[in-house]
Each structure stands twice: as structure tokens, then as C-alpha cells.
mmCIF file of C-alpha atoms in Angstrom:
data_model
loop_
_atom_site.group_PDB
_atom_site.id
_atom_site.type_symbol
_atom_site.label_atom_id
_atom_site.label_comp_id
_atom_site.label_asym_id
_atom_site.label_seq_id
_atom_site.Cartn_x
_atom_site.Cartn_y
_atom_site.Cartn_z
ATOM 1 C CA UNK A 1 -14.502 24.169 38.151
ATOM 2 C CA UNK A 2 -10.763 24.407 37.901
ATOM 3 C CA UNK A 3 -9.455 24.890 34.333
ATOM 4 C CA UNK A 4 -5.610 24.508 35.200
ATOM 5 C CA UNK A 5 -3.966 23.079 32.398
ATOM 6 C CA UNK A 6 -1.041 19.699 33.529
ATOM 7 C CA UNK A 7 1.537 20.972 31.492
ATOM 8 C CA UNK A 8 3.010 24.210 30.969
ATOM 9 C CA UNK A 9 4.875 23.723 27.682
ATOM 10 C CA UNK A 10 3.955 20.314 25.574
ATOM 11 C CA UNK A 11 6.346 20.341 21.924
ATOM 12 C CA UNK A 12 5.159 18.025 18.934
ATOM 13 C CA UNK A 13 8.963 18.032 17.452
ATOM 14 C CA UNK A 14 8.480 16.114 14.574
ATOM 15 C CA UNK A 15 4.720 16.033 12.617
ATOM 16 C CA UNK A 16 6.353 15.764 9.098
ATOM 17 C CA UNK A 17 4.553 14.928 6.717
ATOM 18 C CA UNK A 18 1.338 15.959 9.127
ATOM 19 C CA UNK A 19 -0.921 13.210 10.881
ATOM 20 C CA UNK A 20 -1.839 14.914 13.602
ATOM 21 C CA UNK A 21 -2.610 18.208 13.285
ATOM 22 C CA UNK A 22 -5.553 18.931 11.265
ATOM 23 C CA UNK A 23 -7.362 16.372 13.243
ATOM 24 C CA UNK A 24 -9.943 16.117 16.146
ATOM 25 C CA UNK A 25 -6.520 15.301 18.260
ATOM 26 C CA UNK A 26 -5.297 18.534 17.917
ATOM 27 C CA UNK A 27 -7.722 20.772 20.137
ATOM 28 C CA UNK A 28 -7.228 17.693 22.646
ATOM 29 C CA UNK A 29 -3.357 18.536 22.581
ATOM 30 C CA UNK A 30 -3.998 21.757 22.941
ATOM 31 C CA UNK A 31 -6.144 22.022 25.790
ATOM 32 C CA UNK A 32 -3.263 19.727 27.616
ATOM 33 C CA UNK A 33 -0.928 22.434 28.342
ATOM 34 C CA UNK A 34 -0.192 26.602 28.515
ATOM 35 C CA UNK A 35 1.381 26.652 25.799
ATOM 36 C CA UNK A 36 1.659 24.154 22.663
ATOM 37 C CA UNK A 37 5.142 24.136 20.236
ATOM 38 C CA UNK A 38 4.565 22.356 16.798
ATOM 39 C CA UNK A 39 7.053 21.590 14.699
ATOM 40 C CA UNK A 40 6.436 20.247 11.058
ATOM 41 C CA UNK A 41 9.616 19.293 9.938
ATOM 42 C CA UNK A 42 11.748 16.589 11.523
ATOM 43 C CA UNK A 43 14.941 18.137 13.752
ATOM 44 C CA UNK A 44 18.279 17.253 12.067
ATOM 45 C CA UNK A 45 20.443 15.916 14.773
ATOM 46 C CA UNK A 46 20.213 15.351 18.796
ATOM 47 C CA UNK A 47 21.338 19.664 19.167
ATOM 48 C CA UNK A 48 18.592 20.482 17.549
ATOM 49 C CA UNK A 49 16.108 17.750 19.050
ATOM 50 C CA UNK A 50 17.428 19.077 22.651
ATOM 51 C CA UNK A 51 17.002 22.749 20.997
ATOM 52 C CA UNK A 52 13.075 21.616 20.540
ATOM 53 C CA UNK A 53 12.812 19.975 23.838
ATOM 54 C CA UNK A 54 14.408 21.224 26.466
ATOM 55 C CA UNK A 55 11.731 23.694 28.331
ATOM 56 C CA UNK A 56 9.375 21.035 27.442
ATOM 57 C CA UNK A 57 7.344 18.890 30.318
ATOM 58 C CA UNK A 58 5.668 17.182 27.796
ATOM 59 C CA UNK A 59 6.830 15.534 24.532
ATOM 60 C CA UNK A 60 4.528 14.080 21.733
ATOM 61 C CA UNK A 61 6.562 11.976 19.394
ATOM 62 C CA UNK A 62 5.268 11.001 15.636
ATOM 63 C CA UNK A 63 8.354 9.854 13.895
ATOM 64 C CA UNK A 64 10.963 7.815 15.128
ATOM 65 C CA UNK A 65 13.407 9.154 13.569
ATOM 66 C CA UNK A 66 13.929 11.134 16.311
ATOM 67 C CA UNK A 67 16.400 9.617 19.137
ATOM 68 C CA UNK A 68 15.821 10.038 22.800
ATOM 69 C CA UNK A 69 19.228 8.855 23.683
ATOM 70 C CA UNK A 70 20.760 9.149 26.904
ATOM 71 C CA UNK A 71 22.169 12.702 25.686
ATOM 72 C CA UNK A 72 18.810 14.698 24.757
ATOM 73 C CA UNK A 73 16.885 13.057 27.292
ATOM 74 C CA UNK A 74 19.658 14.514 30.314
ATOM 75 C CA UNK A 75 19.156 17.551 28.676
ATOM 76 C CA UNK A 76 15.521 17.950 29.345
ATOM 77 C CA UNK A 77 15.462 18.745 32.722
ATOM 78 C CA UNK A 78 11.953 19.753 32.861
ATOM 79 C CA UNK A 79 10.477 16.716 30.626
ATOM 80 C CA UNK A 80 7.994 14.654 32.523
ATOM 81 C CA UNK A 81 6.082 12.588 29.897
ATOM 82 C CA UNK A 82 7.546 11.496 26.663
ATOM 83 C CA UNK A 83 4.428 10.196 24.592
ATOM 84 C CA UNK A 84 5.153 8.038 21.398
ATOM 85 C CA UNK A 85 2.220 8.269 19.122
ATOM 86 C CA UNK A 86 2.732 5.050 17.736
ATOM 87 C CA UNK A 87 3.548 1.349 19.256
ATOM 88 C CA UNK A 88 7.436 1.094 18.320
ATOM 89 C CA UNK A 89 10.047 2.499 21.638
ATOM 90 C CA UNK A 90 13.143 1.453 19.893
ATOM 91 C CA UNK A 91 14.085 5.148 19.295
ATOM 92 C CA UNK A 92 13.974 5.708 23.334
ATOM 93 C CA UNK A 93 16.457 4.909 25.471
ATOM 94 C CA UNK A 94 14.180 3.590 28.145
ATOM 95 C CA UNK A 95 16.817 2.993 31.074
ATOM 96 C CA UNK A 96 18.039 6.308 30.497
ATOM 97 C CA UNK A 97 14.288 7.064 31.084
ATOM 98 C CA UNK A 98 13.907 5.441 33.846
ATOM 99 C CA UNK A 99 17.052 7.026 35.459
ATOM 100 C CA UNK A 100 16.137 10.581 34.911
ATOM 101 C CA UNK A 101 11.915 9.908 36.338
ATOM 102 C CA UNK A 102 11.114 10.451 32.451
ATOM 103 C CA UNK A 103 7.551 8.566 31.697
ATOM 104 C CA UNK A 104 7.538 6.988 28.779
ATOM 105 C CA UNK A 105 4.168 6.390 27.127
ATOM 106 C CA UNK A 106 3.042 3.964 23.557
ATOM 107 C CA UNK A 107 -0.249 3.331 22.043
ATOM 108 C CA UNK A 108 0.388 -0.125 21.223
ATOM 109 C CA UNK A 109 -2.733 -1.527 19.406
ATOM 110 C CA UNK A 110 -3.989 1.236 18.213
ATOM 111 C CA UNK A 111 -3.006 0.688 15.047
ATOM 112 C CA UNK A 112 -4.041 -2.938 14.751
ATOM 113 C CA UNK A 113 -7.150 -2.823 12.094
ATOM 114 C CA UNK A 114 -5.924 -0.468 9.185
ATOM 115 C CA UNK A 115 -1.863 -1.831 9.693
ATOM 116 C CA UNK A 116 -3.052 -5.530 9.042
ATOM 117 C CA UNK A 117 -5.888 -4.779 6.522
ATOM 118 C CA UNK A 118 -2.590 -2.937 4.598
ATOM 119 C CA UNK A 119 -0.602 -5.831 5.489
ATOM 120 C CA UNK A 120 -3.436 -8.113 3.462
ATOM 121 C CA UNK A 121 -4.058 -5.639 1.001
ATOM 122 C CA UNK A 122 0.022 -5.452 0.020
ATOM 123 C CA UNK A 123 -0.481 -9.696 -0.707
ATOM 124 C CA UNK A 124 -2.873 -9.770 -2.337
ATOM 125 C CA UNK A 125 -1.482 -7.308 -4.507
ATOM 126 C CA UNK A 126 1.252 -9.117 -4.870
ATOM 127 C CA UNK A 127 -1.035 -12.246 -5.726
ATOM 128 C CA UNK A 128 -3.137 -10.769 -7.877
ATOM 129 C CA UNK A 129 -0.292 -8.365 -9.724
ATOM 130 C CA UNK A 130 -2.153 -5.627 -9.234
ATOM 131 C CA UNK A 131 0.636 -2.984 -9.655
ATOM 132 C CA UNK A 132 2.172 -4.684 -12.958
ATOM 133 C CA UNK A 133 -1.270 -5.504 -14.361
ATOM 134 C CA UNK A 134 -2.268 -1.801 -14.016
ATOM 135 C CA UNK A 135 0.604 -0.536 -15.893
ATOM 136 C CA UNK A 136 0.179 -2.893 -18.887
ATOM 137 C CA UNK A 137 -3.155 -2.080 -19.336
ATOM 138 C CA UNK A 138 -2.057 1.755 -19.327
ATOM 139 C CA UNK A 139 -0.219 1.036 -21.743
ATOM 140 C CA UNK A 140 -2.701 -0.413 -24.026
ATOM 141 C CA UNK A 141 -2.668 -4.255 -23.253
ATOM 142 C CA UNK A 142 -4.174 -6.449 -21.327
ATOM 143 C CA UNK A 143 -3.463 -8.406 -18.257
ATOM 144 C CA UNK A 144 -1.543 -11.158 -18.639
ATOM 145 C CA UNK A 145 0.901 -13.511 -16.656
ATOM 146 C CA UNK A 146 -0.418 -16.254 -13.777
ATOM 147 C CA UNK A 147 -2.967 -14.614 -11.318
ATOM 148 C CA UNK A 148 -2.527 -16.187 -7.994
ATOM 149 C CA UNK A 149 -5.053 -16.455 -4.945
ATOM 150 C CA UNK A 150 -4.859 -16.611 -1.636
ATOM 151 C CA UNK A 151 -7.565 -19.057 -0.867
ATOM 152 C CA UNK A 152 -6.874 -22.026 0.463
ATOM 153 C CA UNK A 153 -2.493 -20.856 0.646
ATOM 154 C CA UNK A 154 -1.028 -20.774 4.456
ATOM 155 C CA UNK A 155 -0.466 -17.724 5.908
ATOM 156 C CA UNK A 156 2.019 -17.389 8.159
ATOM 157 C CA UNK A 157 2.190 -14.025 11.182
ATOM 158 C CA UNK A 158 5.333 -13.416 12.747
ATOM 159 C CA UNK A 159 4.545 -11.461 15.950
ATOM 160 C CA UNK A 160 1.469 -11.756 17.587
ATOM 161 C CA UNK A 161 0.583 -8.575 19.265
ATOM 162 C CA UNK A 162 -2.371 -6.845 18.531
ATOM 163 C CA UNK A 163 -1.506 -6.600 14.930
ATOM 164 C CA UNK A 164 -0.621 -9.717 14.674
ATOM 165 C CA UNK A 165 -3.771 -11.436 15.995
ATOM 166 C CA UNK A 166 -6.253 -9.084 13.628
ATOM 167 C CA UNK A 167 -4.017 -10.782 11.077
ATOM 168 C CA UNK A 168 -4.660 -14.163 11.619
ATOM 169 C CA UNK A 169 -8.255 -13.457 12.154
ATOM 170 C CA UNK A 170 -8.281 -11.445 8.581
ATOM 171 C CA UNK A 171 -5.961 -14.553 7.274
ATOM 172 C CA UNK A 172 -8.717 -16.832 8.503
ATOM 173 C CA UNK A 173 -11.708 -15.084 6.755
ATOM 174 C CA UNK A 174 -10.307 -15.055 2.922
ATOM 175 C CA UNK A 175 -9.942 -18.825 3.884
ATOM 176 C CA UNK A 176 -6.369 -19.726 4.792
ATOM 177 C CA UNK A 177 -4.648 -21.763 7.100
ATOM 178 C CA UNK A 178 -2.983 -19.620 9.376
ATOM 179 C CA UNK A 179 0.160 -20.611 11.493
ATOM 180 C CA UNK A 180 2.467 -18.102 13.622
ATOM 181 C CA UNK A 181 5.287 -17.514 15.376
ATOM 182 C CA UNK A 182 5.951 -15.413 18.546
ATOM 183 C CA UNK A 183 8.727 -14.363 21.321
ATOM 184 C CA UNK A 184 6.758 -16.130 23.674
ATOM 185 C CA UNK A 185 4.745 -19.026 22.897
ATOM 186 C CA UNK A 186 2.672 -20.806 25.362
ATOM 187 C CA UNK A 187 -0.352 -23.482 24.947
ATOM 188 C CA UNK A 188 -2.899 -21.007 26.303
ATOM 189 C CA UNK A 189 -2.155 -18.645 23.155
ATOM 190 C CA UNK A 190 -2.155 -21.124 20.854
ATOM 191 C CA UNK A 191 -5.759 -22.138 21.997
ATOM 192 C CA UNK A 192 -6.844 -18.477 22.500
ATOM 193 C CA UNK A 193 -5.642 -17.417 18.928
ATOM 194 C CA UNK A 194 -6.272 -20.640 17.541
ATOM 195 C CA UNK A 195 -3.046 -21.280 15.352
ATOM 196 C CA UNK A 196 -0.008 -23.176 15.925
ATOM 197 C CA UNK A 197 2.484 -21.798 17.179
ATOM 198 C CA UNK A 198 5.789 -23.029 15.294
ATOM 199 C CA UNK A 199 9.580 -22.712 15.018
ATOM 200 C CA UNK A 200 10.378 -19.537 12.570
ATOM 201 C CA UNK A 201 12.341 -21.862 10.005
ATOM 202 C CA UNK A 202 9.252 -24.355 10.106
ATOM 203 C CA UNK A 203 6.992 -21.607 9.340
ATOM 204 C CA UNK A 204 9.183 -19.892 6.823
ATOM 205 C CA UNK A 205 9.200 -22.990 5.149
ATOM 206 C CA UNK A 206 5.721 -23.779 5.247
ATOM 207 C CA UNK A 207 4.526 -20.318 4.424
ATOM 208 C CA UNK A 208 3.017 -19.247 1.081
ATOM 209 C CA UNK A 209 2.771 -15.378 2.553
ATOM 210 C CA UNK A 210 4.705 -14.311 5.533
ATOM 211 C CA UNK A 211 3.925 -11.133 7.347
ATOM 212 C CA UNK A 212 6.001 -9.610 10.425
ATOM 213 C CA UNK A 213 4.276 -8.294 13.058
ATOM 214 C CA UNK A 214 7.020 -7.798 15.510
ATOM 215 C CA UNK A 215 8.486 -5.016 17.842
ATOM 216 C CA UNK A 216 12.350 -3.751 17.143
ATOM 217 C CA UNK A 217 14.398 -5.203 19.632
ATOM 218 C CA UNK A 218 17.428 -7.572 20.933
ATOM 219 C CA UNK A 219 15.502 -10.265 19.675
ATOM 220 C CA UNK A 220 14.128 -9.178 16.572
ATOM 221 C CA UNK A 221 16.565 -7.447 15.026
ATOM 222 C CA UNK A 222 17.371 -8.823 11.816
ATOM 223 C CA UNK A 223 14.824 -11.566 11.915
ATOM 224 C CA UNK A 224 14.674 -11.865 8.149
ATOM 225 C CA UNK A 225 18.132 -12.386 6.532
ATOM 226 C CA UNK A 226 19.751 -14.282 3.756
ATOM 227 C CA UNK A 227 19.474 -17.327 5.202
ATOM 228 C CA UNK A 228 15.907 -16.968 6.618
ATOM 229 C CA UNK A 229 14.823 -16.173 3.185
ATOM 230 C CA UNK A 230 16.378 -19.170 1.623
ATOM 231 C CA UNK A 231 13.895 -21.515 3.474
ATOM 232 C CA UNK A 232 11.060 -19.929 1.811
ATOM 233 C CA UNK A 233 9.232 -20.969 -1.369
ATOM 234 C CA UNK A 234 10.185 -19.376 -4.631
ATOM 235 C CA UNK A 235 6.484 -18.426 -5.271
ATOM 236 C CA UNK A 236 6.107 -17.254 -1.428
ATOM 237 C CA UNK A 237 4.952 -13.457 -0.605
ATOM 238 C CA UNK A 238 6.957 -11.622 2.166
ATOM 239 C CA UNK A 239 5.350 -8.813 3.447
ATOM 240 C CA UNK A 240 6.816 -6.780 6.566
ATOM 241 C CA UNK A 241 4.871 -3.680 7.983
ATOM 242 C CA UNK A 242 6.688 -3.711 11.250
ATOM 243 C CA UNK A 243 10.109 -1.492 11.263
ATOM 244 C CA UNK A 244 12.929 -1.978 8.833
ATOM 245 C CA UNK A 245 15.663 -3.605 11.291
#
């Protein structure tokens, strides 16, 4: 039985703080290629990412603070696979990909229980004051102040991916009324997911927590301004574990 390994040199560039090593992943990594380069500390600028990279056939990439632009990706000539180990592909320049015969790989999904079970646990938090009430009583009093619940409130999911659906069906089973918005609606999805699918200012509006579930890109990008926010309730809960932009 042949034990010929598919790559020759695979480079982690950027496991900082660690995720992956230290786990079962690892020796899976490792038995992937000749020889394994892991770096735990993020590369300071494109140089050094190209410094990291460029005997490489085989990226893994944690953080995406690290750009594949145009630049470091046409100056790893030997780079076959470029693996994000994570959903988001906003830090790749895909076309530039594409151009040099550069496979570009996600995981979307894979994420989708423990990001919207954080996404649920940061409102009710927020509901229940769990942050401020803990310090008070630190401090020798006792809670104090309105304690909202979510019961019964509407929930509204912006983004509808695999994240976004495990949110509406966690939404669903604390007893809300859950309503969304996505890129691409369409009458099959609304029946499949079983929401209504509305305009973003109609479900801002409506909303009494608002979680974004959405991808970085042309037509995301600052989804959530100023004026977005000025449709929503005083009392309403925005909660956003998707990317910054």
C-alpha cells in the first residue's frame, strides 16, 4: 500500500492564538504532506506572508488577517491549494486565484451550531444583564434594574446560510417569532425555513434582537450603519457574529 504523501511542503502561517494544533486535526495535517511548517504568530505584512509561503503547495489559513492579494499569491509559484479553515474568503483574492490555477478551499457550515448558540447566548445576556448584574453583586449588591426575556420578542436573522438557519431554528425553540432577511430570497426558502423573508428596513424595524449572519462582500459591506440603526427600537438587541465590515 502506497504511503506517498500529496504535498511536499504544507505551511499553517498564522495559528495565533492556537486552534488547531493541539488537536486531533493536527496528526491529520501532518500526515498530508513531507514536510509540515507551523507558524504561531501572525506574519506582519504581505513580505513576510510570501516569506512563509512561497515553497509551499499547500496553505492552511486560520486568521484572516492574512491577505492573499494578487501580490503574495503570484509569488507562490508552487501553491496548489489554499485552504481557509473557516467560512469567510474575503481575505482572498479569488480571481487572482483563479488566474494563477490556485484552489481555493472554505468550510462553510462548519461552524453553524456553537457560532449561533454564541450568537443566542450574547442576547440573552444582553436581556437578562448578565455582565452588569454580575459585577454588582461582586461588589456586594444585588441585582437590580428591568430583566428582560426573550419569550414571546421577534427575532430577526440577517443571512441565512448555515448559521443563519440553526438560528432561526434556536430562535424558534426559546419561543419567538422569527423573521429574516437574505441576498437571495425566493418562496421555496421561505417555506423550507419557515420564516418570512422581509425587506432589511422592515425587519430592522420590527426586530426586538437582530443577529447578522452574513458573508463579507460587495453586498454586505456595511450593512449596519447609522441610518440602519435608526430604524430599530430603542430597547432592541443587535448582535453581529459575522465579520466586522
Amino acid at each position: 500500500m502506497s504511503t506517498q504523501k500529496p504535498f511536499s511542503l504544507l505551511v499553517v502561517p498564522d495559528d495565533e492564538p492556537p486552534v488547531l494544533s493541539g488537536t486531533p486535526y493536527e496528526a491529520r495535517i501532518r500526515a498530508l504532506a513531507v514536510r509540515v511548517e507551523w507558524h504561531f504568530d501572525r506574519p506582519s505584512s504581505d513580505q513576510e506572508t510570501v516569506e512563509r509561503l512561497k515553497d509551499a503547495d499547500a496553505v492552511i489559513n486560520i486568521r484572516s488577517s492574512v491577505q492573499f492579494n494578487h501580490q503574495v499569491l503570484s509569488a507562490c509559484s508552487k501553491l496548489k491549494i489554499l485552504s481557509v479553515w473557516g467560512t469567510g474568503v474575503d481575505h482572498v483574492d479569488l480571481p487572482a486565484a483563479a488566474e494563477l490555477g490556485i484552489t481555493v478551499s472554505n468550510t462553510p457550515g462548519y461552524g453553524a451550531p456553537y457560532v449561533s448558540e454564541h450568537a443566542l447566548t450574547l442576547a440573552l445576556a444582553v436581556s437578562r444583564q448578565i455582565v452588569q448584574n454580575d459585577r454588582h453583586i461582586r461588589q456586594g449588591g444585588w441585582t437590580r434594574g428591568f430583566i428582560d426575556e426573550l419569550y414571546g420578542k421577534t427575532l430577526g436573522v440577517v443571512g441565512t446560510g448555515e448559521i443563519g438557519r440553526r438560528m432561526i431554528e434556536l430562535g424558534r425553540g426559546i419561543g419567538m417569532k422569527v423573521i429574516a432577511w437574505t441576498v437571495h430570497p425566493t418562496p421555496e426558502r421561505e417555506r423550507e425555513y419557515g420564516v418570512a423573508f422581509l425587506p432589511l428596513e422592515q425587519l430592522l424595524a420590527e426586530a426586538d434582537v437582530v443577529t447578522l449572519h452574513v458573508v463579507l462582500s460587495s453586498a454586505t459591506e456595511r450593512l449596519i450603519g447609522a441610518e440602519q440603526l435608526a430604524l430599530m427600537k430603542p430597547t432592541a438587541i443587535l448582535v453581529n457574529t459575522a465579520r466586522g465590515g
